[in-house]
Each structure stands twice: as C-alpha cells, then as structure tokens.
C-alpha cells in the first residue's frame, strides 16, 4: 500500500480561494489582548527549515513582493504542522495547551514511528493573508505527522496546505492583479529539504511576526522529545518524567 501524502491539489485550492477573496487581508502591527488574554507565549509544532537555501528562496520572494509586505516579519523559515495553544500547567481556556495534551501528542508520535524524510520547497503562492513557498510532501512524512498530531480533525478554512511563509500583507491588494505578480516570480528549481525531527516552538503572543523559539525537538532517530536548555518550561512541569526528559 502506498504511503499517504498531502496531495498537490491543496495548492490549486489555495489559489482558487486567494482569487475568490478579491483582496488580500491587511495585517496590522498591534497587540491583540482580546486573543491572548495576557498569556505570553503561543506554541505550535513545526518543521524547522531554517537552512541557507530556504532562507535565500524566502528572501528572493520577499524582494519580489517589495512594498506589499508588513515590515518587521522575523519568523525563521518553518513549516507549521499543528497549532497547540497557550502553554500552561493548568488549562482553563479552550485554546490553552497543557501537559495532558502534550503527553497525548507525544504518545501518538511515538506510536507512528516516523523516520527521517524529505520535503521539496517549490514556488511562490499565496493565502489571502500571506504569500508563501509551496512545500511538496514527497515522502509522505508531513501527512503521517499531521495524522499523529491532529488525528481526523479537519483543518478550519480548507485543506491543510504545507508552506513556508514569506511575510504578511500590509494592505488590501486586489488578488486578481497580485496573482500575475506571483506567477511572474523567477523561482529557483524545486529543491529537497531533509527533515530529521519535529520541533515544538513558541512565539510572543503580543508580537505579530516575531521570532520563533524552539522549546524542544522530537527526534525521529531517538523517538523521544529532547528539551532545549536542560528541560521543560514551567508550563509543562507536570509532564516531567523519563519519557520526555533530555539525556544528561
């Protein structure tokens, strides 16, 4: 039986949705306290692709869209696989992310027994809020990770579309005109990117487009979560047991 992959048709769906939107979403640089409610960090699972060829491709795409993107986008190249929520030892809100949720995802990742794989970084495309580089799931690793992390839960707003964000639009630009600029991008040939593990990352909730901090990495070789800086943060204190700890 063939390995399931994320189908290439997701990018045709994204293109159709982009055109149907009529205009891009104007992102605004401000705090969003109504969303974070004073909670400082937001966590996600992502593939770390902060590598020289990916950085070069992202920078070239950003230059191609010069004048259209919000200043100060500092996220490292990454491929988001699942949003977690606000880390806390005592979840209260629906979008809190506590130790029990982390434990369940780690158990699913270990059961999936995922091995290193490759993805392929492609051309420039766009959501209504942000342009991105396409990511082809050539080995099916993304599909397996997504299933482990989210199960059968559907993706809100359309099919899951693996991508590397280039930036955020700073204005409401007509999509019918912008699509021609996107299509005119002189993209490098698609190139492979090796994936050795899955990163648990977080960012400052009050800062739009701020840098990512890697909290831990789930190593495919070791089949365990290896924490950065010696161990889990206080938000995951109840999860401190041998299965999650970093080696001495």
PDB file of C-alpha atoms in Angstrom:
ATOM      1  CA  UNK A   1       0.000   0.000   0.000  1.00  0.00           C
ATOM      2  CA  UNK A   2       1.379   3.426  -0.964  1.00  0.00           C
ATOM      3  CA  UNK A   3       2.262   5.972   1.701  1.00  0.00           C
ATOM      4  CA  UNK A   4      -0.385   8.728   2.024  1.00  0.00           C
ATOM      5  CA  UNK A   5       0.875  12.197   1.176  1.00  0.00           C
ATOM      6  CA  UNK A   6      -0.544  15.699   1.196  1.00  0.00           C
ATOM      7  CA  UNK A   7      -1.987  15.938  -2.359  1.00  0.00           C
ATOM      8  CA  UNK A   8      -0.702  18.663  -4.712  1.00  0.00           C
ATOM      9  CA  UNK A   9      -4.330  19.680  -5.250  1.00  0.00           C
ATOM     10  CA  UNK A  10      -4.205  21.672  -1.986  1.00  0.00           C
ATOM     11  CA  UNK A  11      -2.248  24.381  -3.819  1.00  0.00           C
ATOM     12  CA  UNK A  12      -4.892  24.651  -6.546  1.00  0.00           C
ATOM     13  CA  UNK A  13      -7.470  25.036  -3.774  1.00  0.00           C
ATOM     14  CA  UNK A  14      -5.377  27.773  -2.135  1.00  0.00           C
ATOM     15  CA  UNK A  15      -5.051  29.601  -5.459  1.00  0.00           C
ATOM     16  CA  UNK A  16      -8.809  29.463  -6.074  1.00  0.00           C
ATOM     17  CA  UNK A  17      -9.510  30.702  -2.535  1.00  0.00           C
ATOM     18  CA  UNK A  18      -6.986  33.525  -2.968  1.00  0.00           C
ATOM     19  CA  UNK A  19      -8.672  34.738  -6.155  1.00  0.00           C
ATOM     20  CA  UNK A  20     -12.132  34.345  -4.645  1.00  0.00           C
ATOM     21  CA  UNK A  21     -11.157  36.558  -1.701  1.00  0.00           C
ATOM     22  CA  UNK A  22     -10.986  39.587  -4.013  1.00  0.00           C
ATOM     23  CA  UNK A  23      -8.447  41.429  -1.872  1.00  0.00           C
ATOM     24  CA  UNK A  24      -5.637  40.439   0.436  1.00  0.00           C
ATOM     25  CA  UNK A  25      -6.048  40.774   4.178  1.00  0.00           C
ATOM     26  CA  UNK A  26      -4.420  43.903   5.584  1.00  0.00           C
ATOM     27  CA  UNK A  27      -2.332  42.866   8.573  1.00  0.00           C
ATOM     28  CA  UNK A  28      -1.878  45.453  11.317  1.00  0.00           C
ATOM     29  CA  UNK A  29       1.051  45.720  13.693  1.00  0.00           C
ATOM     30  CA  UNK A  30      -0.599  45.908  17.088  1.00  0.00           C
ATOM     31  CA  UNK A  31      -1.143  43.857  20.210  1.00  0.00           C
ATOM     32  CA  UNK A  32      -4.195  41.551  20.311  1.00  0.00           C
ATOM     33  CA  UNK A  33      -5.072  41.288  24.032  1.00  0.00           C
ATOM     34  CA  UNK A  34      -8.590  40.135  23.180  1.00  0.00           C
ATOM     35  CA  UNK A  35      -6.955  36.989  21.784  1.00  0.00           C
ATOM     36  CA  UNK A  36      -4.084  36.249  24.146  1.00  0.00           C
ATOM     37  CA  UNK A  37      -5.820  37.483  27.334  1.00  0.00           C
ATOM     38  CA  UNK A  38      -2.470  38.314  28.879  1.00  0.00           C
ATOM     39  CA  UNK A  39      -0.956  34.909  28.118  1.00  0.00           C
ATOM     40  CA  UNK A  40       2.613  35.468  26.932  1.00  0.00           C
ATOM     41  CA  UNK A  41       3.555  32.614  24.591  1.00  0.00           C
ATOM     42  CA  UNK A  42       1.772  30.591  21.918  1.00  0.00           C
ATOM     43  CA  UNK A  43       3.019  27.110  20.982  1.00  0.00           C
ATOM     44  CA  UNK A  44       2.989  25.114  17.762  1.00  0.00           C
ATOM     45  CA  UNK A  45       4.522  22.030  16.179  1.00  0.00           C
ATOM     46  CA  UNK A  46       6.609  22.814  13.093  1.00  0.00           C
ATOM     47  CA  UNK A  47       9.368  21.538  10.850  1.00  0.00           C
ATOM     48  CA  UNK A  48      12.474  23.681  11.214  1.00  0.00           C
ATOM     49  CA  UNK A  49      13.693  24.516   7.690  1.00  0.00           C
ATOM     50  CA  UNK A  50      15.873  27.471   8.649  1.00  0.00           C
ATOM     51  CA  UNK A  51      18.554  26.448   6.155  1.00  0.00           C
ATOM     52  CA  UNK A  52      20.613  28.541   3.751  1.00  0.00           C
ATOM     53  CA  UNK A  53      18.764  27.594   0.520  1.00  0.00           C
ATOM     54  CA  UNK A  54      15.359  28.092   2.150  1.00  0.00           C
ATOM     55  CA  UNK A  55      16.363  31.456   3.622  1.00  0.00           C
ATOM     56  CA  UNK A  56      17.622  32.520   0.179  1.00  0.00           C
ATOM     57  CA  UNK A  57      14.363  31.482  -1.515  1.00  0.00           C
ATOM     58  CA  UNK A  58      12.255  33.297   1.097  1.00  0.00           C
ATOM     59  CA  UNK A  59      14.383  36.453   0.784  1.00  0.00           C
ATOM     60  CA  UNK A  60      14.119  36.389  -3.011  1.00  0.00           C
ATOM     61  CA  UNK A  61      10.328  36.030  -2.821  1.00  0.00           C
ATOM     62  CA  UNK A  62      10.110  38.908  -0.316  1.00  0.00           C
ATOM     63  CA  UNK A  63      12.123  41.135  -2.646  1.00  0.00           C
ATOM     64  CA  UNK A  64       9.776  40.216  -5.485  1.00  0.00           C
ATOM     65  CA  UNK A  65       6.871  41.489  -3.360  1.00  0.00           C
ATOM     66  CA  UNK A  66       8.695  44.597  -2.153  1.00  0.00           C
ATOM     67  CA  UNK A  67       6.261  47.234  -0.880  1.00  0.00           C
ATOM     68  CA  UNK A  68       3.426  44.794  -0.313  1.00  0.00           C
ATOM     69  CA  UNK A  69       4.554  43.171   2.932  1.00  0.00           C
ATOM     70  CA  UNK A  70       4.386  44.290   6.538  1.00  0.00           C
ATOM     71  CA  UNK A  71       7.745  45.422   7.913  1.00  0.00           C
ATOM     72  CA  UNK A  72       9.355  43.509  10.745  1.00  0.00           C
ATOM     73  CA  UNK A  73       8.469  39.916   9.903  1.00  0.00           C
ATOM     74  CA  UNK A  74      11.151  37.949  11.756  1.00  0.00           C
ATOM     75  CA  UNK A  75       9.863  34.363  11.793  1.00  0.00           C
ATOM     76  CA  UNK A  76      12.510  31.849  10.805  1.00  0.00           C
ATOM     77  CA  UNK A  77      11.606  29.584   7.850  1.00  0.00           C
ATOM     78  CA  UNK A  78       9.406  26.794   9.163  1.00  0.00           C
ATOM     79  CA  UNK A  79       6.527  24.566   8.122  1.00  0.00           C
ATOM     80  CA  UNK A  80       3.699  24.694  10.664  1.00  0.00           C
ATOM     81  CA  UNK A  81       2.076  21.285  11.156  1.00  0.00           C
ATOM     82  CA  UNK A  82      -0.238  21.851  14.115  1.00  0.00           C
ATOM     83  CA  UNK A  83      -1.196  24.734  16.369  1.00  0.00           C
ATOM     84  CA  UNK A  84      -1.068  23.853  20.071  1.00  0.00           C
ATOM     85  CA  UNK A  85      -2.228  26.852  22.076  1.00  0.00           C
ATOM     86  CA  UNK A  86      -1.004  28.822  25.075  1.00  0.00           C
ATOM     87  CA  UNK A  87       1.252  26.626  27.263  1.00  0.00           C
ATOM     88  CA  UNK A  88       0.074  26.346  30.854  1.00  0.00           C
ATOM     89  CA  UNK A  89       0.252  23.734  33.646  1.00  0.00           C
ATOM     90  CA  UNK A  90      -3.446  24.313  34.407  1.00  0.00           C
ATOM     91  CA  UNK A  91      -5.559  24.673  31.228  1.00  0.00           C
ATOM     92  CA  UNK A  92      -8.683  26.798  31.631  1.00  0.00           C
ATOM     93  CA  UNK A  93      -9.433  28.293  28.229  1.00  0.00           C
ATOM     94  CA  UNK A  94     -10.238  26.219  25.118  1.00  0.00           C
ATOM     95  CA  UNK A  95      -7.002  27.389  23.475  1.00  0.00           C
ATOM     96  CA  UNK A  96      -4.774  26.575  26.461  1.00  0.00           C
ATOM     97  CA  UNK A  97      -2.166  23.830  25.927  1.00  0.00           C
ATOM     98  CA  UNK A  98      -1.400  21.758  28.974  1.00  0.00           C
ATOM     99  CA  UNK A  99       0.698  18.717  29.949  1.00  0.00           C
ATOM    100  CA  UNK A 100      -2.060  16.208  29.161  1.00  0.00           C
ATOM    101  CA  UNK A 101      -2.361  17.473  25.584  1.00  0.00           C
ATOM    102  CA  UNK A 102       1.412  17.330  25.169  1.00  0.00           C
ATOM    103  CA  UNK A 103       1.539  13.792  26.559  1.00  0.00           C
ATOM    104  CA  UNK A 104      -1.192  12.629  24.170  1.00  0.00           C
ATOM    105  CA  UNK A 105       0.615  14.053  21.148  1.00  0.00           C
ATOM    106  CA  UNK A 106       3.949  12.567  22.212  1.00  0.00           C
ATOM    107  CA  UNK A 107       2.338   9.144  22.614  1.00  0.00           C
ATOM    108  CA  UNK A 108       0.840   9.432  19.125  1.00  0.00           C
ATOM    109  CA  UNK A 109       4.195  10.475  17.650  1.00  0.00           C
ATOM    110  CA  UNK A 110       5.952   7.522  19.253  1.00  0.00           C
ATOM    111  CA  UNK A 111       3.261   5.130  18.034  1.00  0.00           C
ATOM    112  CA  UNK A 112       3.649   6.472  14.479  1.00  0.00           C
ATOM    113  CA  UNK A 113       7.378   5.533  14.406  1.00  0.00           C
ATOM    114  CA  UNK A 114       8.168   8.207  11.815  1.00  0.00           C
ATOM    115  CA  UNK A 115      11.632   8.092  10.269  1.00  0.00           C
ATOM    116  CA  UNK A 116      13.612  10.930   8.625  1.00  0.00           C
ATOM    117  CA  UNK A 117      12.178  12.101   5.318  1.00  0.00           C
ATOM    118  CA  UNK A 118      12.417  14.870   2.752  1.00  0.00           C
ATOM    119  CA  UNK A 119      10.125  17.637   1.599  1.00  0.00           C
ATOM    120  CA  UNK A 120      10.504  19.753  -1.524  1.00  0.00           C
ATOM    121  CA  UNK A 121      10.443  23.550  -1.450  1.00  0.00           C
ATOM    122  CA  UNK A 122       8.742  24.991  -4.510  1.00  0.00           C
ATOM    123  CA  UNK A 123       7.381  28.180  -5.990  1.00  0.00           C
ATOM    124  CA  UNK A 124       5.582  31.289  -4.750  1.00  0.00           C
ATOM    125  CA  UNK A 125       1.861  31.113  -3.966  1.00  0.00           C
ATOM    126  CA  UNK A 126      -0.446  32.877  -1.526  1.00  0.00           C
ATOM    127  CA  UNK A 127      -3.203  32.831   1.018  1.00  0.00           C
ATOM    128  CA  UNK A 128      -5.258  35.996   1.373  1.00  0.00           C
ATOM    129  CA  UNK A 129      -3.217  36.971   4.443  1.00  0.00           C
ATOM    130  CA  UNK A 130       0.281  35.899   3.436  1.00  0.00           C
ATOM    131  CA  UNK A 131       2.414  34.797   0.478  1.00  0.00           C
ATOM    132  CA  UNK A 132       4.274  31.517   0.836  1.00  0.00           C
ATOM    133  CA  UNK A 133       6.554  28.988  -0.807  1.00  0.00           C
ATOM    134  CA  UNK A 134       4.865  25.687  -1.596  1.00  0.00           C
ATOM    135  CA  UNK A 135       6.044  22.528   0.161  1.00  0.00           C
ATOM    136  CA  UNK A 136       5.628  19.143  -1.543  1.00  0.00           C
ATOM    137  CA  UNK A 137       5.160  16.159   0.773  1.00  0.00           C
ATOM    138  CA  UNK A 138       7.238  13.914  -1.476  1.00  0.00           C
ATOM    139  CA  UNK A 139       7.840  11.145   1.095  1.00  0.00           C
ATOM    140  CA  UNK A 140       4.534  11.357   2.978  1.00  0.00           C
ATOM    141  CA  UNK A 141       6.222  12.439   6.201  1.00  0.00           C
ATOM    142  CA  UNK A 142       4.062  15.521   6.628  1.00  0.00           C
ATOM    143  CA  UNK A 143       0.857  13.504   6.225  1.00  0.00           C
ATOM    144  CA  UNK A 144       1.998  10.974   8.844  1.00  0.00           C
ATOM    145  CA  UNK A 145       2.966  13.691  11.306  1.00  0.00           C
ATOM    146  CA  UNK A 146      -0.298  15.537  10.769  1.00  0.00           C
ATOM    147  CA  UNK A 147      -2.274  12.369  11.454  1.00  0.00           C
ATOM    148  CA  UNK A 148      -0.323  11.736  14.658  1.00  0.00           C
ATOM    149  CA  UNK A 149      -0.768  15.320  15.898  1.00  0.00           C
ATOM    150  CA  UNK A 150      -4.350  16.049  14.848  1.00  0.00           C
ATOM    151  CA  UNK A 151      -5.979  12.701  14.078  1.00  0.00           C
ATOM    152  CA  UNK A 152      -9.007  13.076  11.861  1.00  0.00           C
ATOM    153  CA  UNK A 153      -9.753  16.645  12.965  1.00  0.00           C
ATOM    154  CA  UNK A 154     -10.496  18.731   9.855  1.00  0.00           C
ATOM    155  CA  UNK A 155      -8.466  21.835   9.108  1.00  0.00           C
ATOM    156  CA  UNK A 156     -10.543  25.017   9.528  1.00  0.00           C
ATOM    157  CA  UNK A 157     -10.801  27.157   6.409  1.00  0.00           C
ATOM    158  CA  UNK A 158      -9.906  24.487   3.879  1.00  0.00           C
ATOM    159  CA  UNK A 159      -7.453  21.604   3.420  1.00  0.00           C
ATOM    160  CA  UNK A 160      -4.132  21.662   5.236  1.00  0.00           C
ATOM    161  CA  UNK A 161      -1.585  23.305   2.920  1.00  0.00           C
ATOM    162  CA  UNK A 162       2.100  22.851   3.824  1.00  0.00           C
ATOM    163  CA  UNK A 163       4.019  26.045   3.217  1.00  0.00           C
ATOM    164  CA  UNK A 164       6.857  28.350   4.243  1.00  0.00           C
ATOM    165  CA  UNK A 165       5.522  31.839   4.957  1.00  0.00           C
ATOM    166  CA  UNK A 166       7.297  34.694   3.156  1.00  0.00           C
ATOM    167  CA  UNK A 167       5.668  37.529   5.110  1.00  0.00           C
ATOM    168  CA  UNK A 168       2.341  39.207   5.849  1.00  0.00           C
ATOM    169  CA  UNK A 169       0.472  41.586   3.547  1.00  0.00           C
ATOM    170  CA  UNK A 170       0.364  45.169   4.811  1.00  0.00           C
ATOM    171  CA  UNK A 171      -2.534  46.250   2.597  1.00  0.00           C
ATOM    172  CA  UNK A 172      -5.730  45.102   0.901  1.00  0.00           C
ATOM    173  CA  UNK A 173      -4.346  44.432  -2.568  1.00  0.00           C
ATOM    174  CA  UNK A 174      -6.600  43.143  -5.426  1.00  0.00           C
ATOM    175  CA  UNK A 175      -5.902  39.434  -5.754  1.00  0.00           C
ATOM    176  CA  UNK A 176      -6.677  39.336  -9.484  1.00  0.00           C
ATOM    177  CA  UNK A 177      -3.797  41.765 -10.074  1.00  0.00           C
ATOM    178  CA  UNK A 178      -1.475  40.289  -7.480  1.00  0.00           C
ATOM    179  CA  UNK A 179      -1.774  36.772  -8.875  1.00  0.00           C
ATOM    180  CA  UNK A 180       0.015  37.924 -12.017  1.00  0.00           C
ATOM    181  CA  UNK A 181       2.904  39.223  -9.924  1.00  0.00           C
ATOM    182  CA  UNK A 182       3.062  35.957  -8.008  1.00  0.00           C
ATOM    183  CA  UNK A 183       3.088  33.953 -11.238  1.00  0.00           C
ATOM    184  CA  UNK A 184       5.914  36.117 -12.611  1.00  0.00           C
ATOM    185  CA  UNK A 185       8.250  35.143  -9.776  1.00  0.00           C
ATOM    186  CA  UNK A 186      11.503  33.640 -11.069  1.00  0.00           C
ATOM    187  CA  UNK A 187      11.540  30.754  -8.634  1.00  0.00           C
ATOM    188  CA  UNK A 188      14.589  28.535  -8.223  1.00  0.00           C
ATOM    189  CA  UNK A 189      14.041  24.909  -9.265  1.00  0.00           C
ATOM    190  CA  UNK A 190      12.262  22.912  -6.533  1.00  0.00           C
ATOM    191  CA  UNK A 191      14.827  21.580  -4.086  1.00  0.00           C
ATOM    192  CA  UNK A 192      14.734  18.902  -1.388  1.00  0.00           C
ATOM    193  CA  UNK A 193      14.971  19.677   2.311  1.00  0.00           C
ATOM    194  CA  UNK A 194      15.893  16.937   4.834  1.00  0.00           C
ATOM    195  CA  UNK A 195      13.724  16.550   7.929  1.00  0.00           C
ATOM    196  CA  UNK A 196      15.269  14.798  10.946  1.00  0.00           C
ATOM    197  CA  UNK A 197      12.756  15.778  13.611  1.00  0.00           C
ATOM    198  CA  UNK A 198       9.732  17.798  14.638  1.00  0.00           C
ATOM    199  CA  UNK A 199      10.094  20.992  16.666  1.00  0.00           C
ATOM    200  CA  UNK A 200       7.892  22.279  19.465  1.00  0.00           C
ATOM    201  CA  UNK A 201       8.129  26.060  19.047  1.00  0.00           C
ATOM    202  CA  UNK A 202       6.589  29.168  20.549  1.00  0.00           C
ATOM    203  CA  UNK A 203       6.366  32.887  19.865  1.00  0.00           C
ATOM    204  CA  UNK A 204       5.472  36.008  21.816  1.00  0.00           C
ATOM    205  CA  UNK A 205       1.700  36.365  21.542  1.00  0.00           C
ATOM    206  CA  UNK A 206       1.838  40.166  21.667  1.00  0.00           C
ATOM    207  CA  UNK A 207       4.239  40.446  18.710  1.00  0.00           C
ATOM    208  CA  UNK A 208       2.965  39.900  15.167  1.00  0.00           C
ATOM    209  CA  UNK A 209       5.543  38.092  13.027  1.00  0.00           C
ATOM    210  CA  UNK A 210       8.029  37.822  15.885  1.00  0.00           C
ATOM    211  CA  UNK A 211      10.813  35.214  16.002  1.00  0.00           C
ATOM    212  CA  UNK A 212      10.215  31.596  16.956  1.00  0.00           C
ATOM    213  CA  UNK A 213      11.814  29.971  19.973  1.00  0.00           C
ATOM    214  CA  UNK A 214      12.429  26.204  19.829  1.00  0.00           C
ATOM    215  CA  UNK A 215      11.370  24.646  23.128  1.00  0.00           C
ATOM    216  CA  UNK A 216      12.109  21.035  22.230  1.00  0.00           C
ATOM    217  CA  UNK A 217      12.588  18.671  19.315  1.00  0.00           C
ATOM    218  CA  UNK A 218      11.031  15.262  18.790  1.00  0.00           C
ATOM    219  CA  UNK A 219      13.922  13.290  17.306  1.00  0.00           C
ATOM    220  CA  UNK A 220      12.937  10.667  14.739  1.00  0.00           C
ATOM    221  CA  UNK A 221      16.172   8.774  15.429  1.00  0.00           C
ATOM    222  CA  UNK A 222      15.663   8.658  19.219  1.00  0.00           C
ATOM    223  CA  UNK A 223      11.830   8.641  19.172  1.00  0.00           C
ATOM    224  CA  UNK A 224      11.688  10.995  22.135  1.00  0.00           C
ATOM    225  CA  UNK A 225      11.293  14.667  22.916  1.00  0.00           C
ATOM    226  CA  UNK A 226      14.589  16.417  23.630  1.00  0.00           C
ATOM    227  CA  UNK A 227      14.136  19.657  25.546  1.00  0.00           C
ATOM    228  CA  UNK A 228      16.303  22.695  24.951  1.00  0.00           C
ATOM    229  CA  UNK A 229      18.009  24.481  27.860  1.00  0.00           C
ATOM    230  CA  UNK A 230      18.003  21.475  30.136  1.00  0.00           C
ATOM    231  CA  UNK A 231      14.327  20.653  30.476  1.00  0.00           C
ATOM    232  CA  UNK A 232      10.686  21.659  30.008  1.00  0.00           C
ATOM    233  CA  UNK A 233       9.385  25.080  30.919  1.00  0.00           C
ATOM    234  CA  UNK A 234       7.210  25.542  33.987  1.00  0.00           C
ATOM    235  CA  UNK A 235       4.149  25.372  31.737  1.00  0.00           C
ATOM    236  CA  UNK A 236       4.849  21.669  31.207  1.00  0.00           C
ATOM    237  CA  UNK A 237       6.042  20.907  34.739  1.00  0.00           C
ATOM    238  CA  UNK A 238       3.576  18.018  35.334  1.00  0.00           C
ATOM    239  CA  UNK A 239       4.967  16.337  32.199  1.00  0.00           C
ATOM    240  CA  UNK A 240       8.474  15.984  33.670  1.00  0.00           C
ATOM    241  CA  UNK A 241       9.090  12.273  33.582  1.00  0.00           C
ATOM    242  CA  UNK A 242      11.641   9.998  31.956  1.00  0.00           C
ATOM    243  CA  UNK A 243       9.876   9.646  28.627  1.00  0.00           C
ATOM    244  CA  UNK A 244      10.187  13.367  27.918  1.00  0.00           C
ATOM    245  CA  UNK A 245      13.447  14.295  29.578  1.00  0.00           C
ATOM    246  CA  UNK A 246      16.588  15.222  27.732  1.00  0.00           C
ATOM    247  CA  UNK A 247      19.577  12.908  28.224  1.00  0.00           C
ATOM    248  CA  UNK A 248      22.035  14.026  30.920  1.00  0.00           C
TER     249      UNK A 248
END
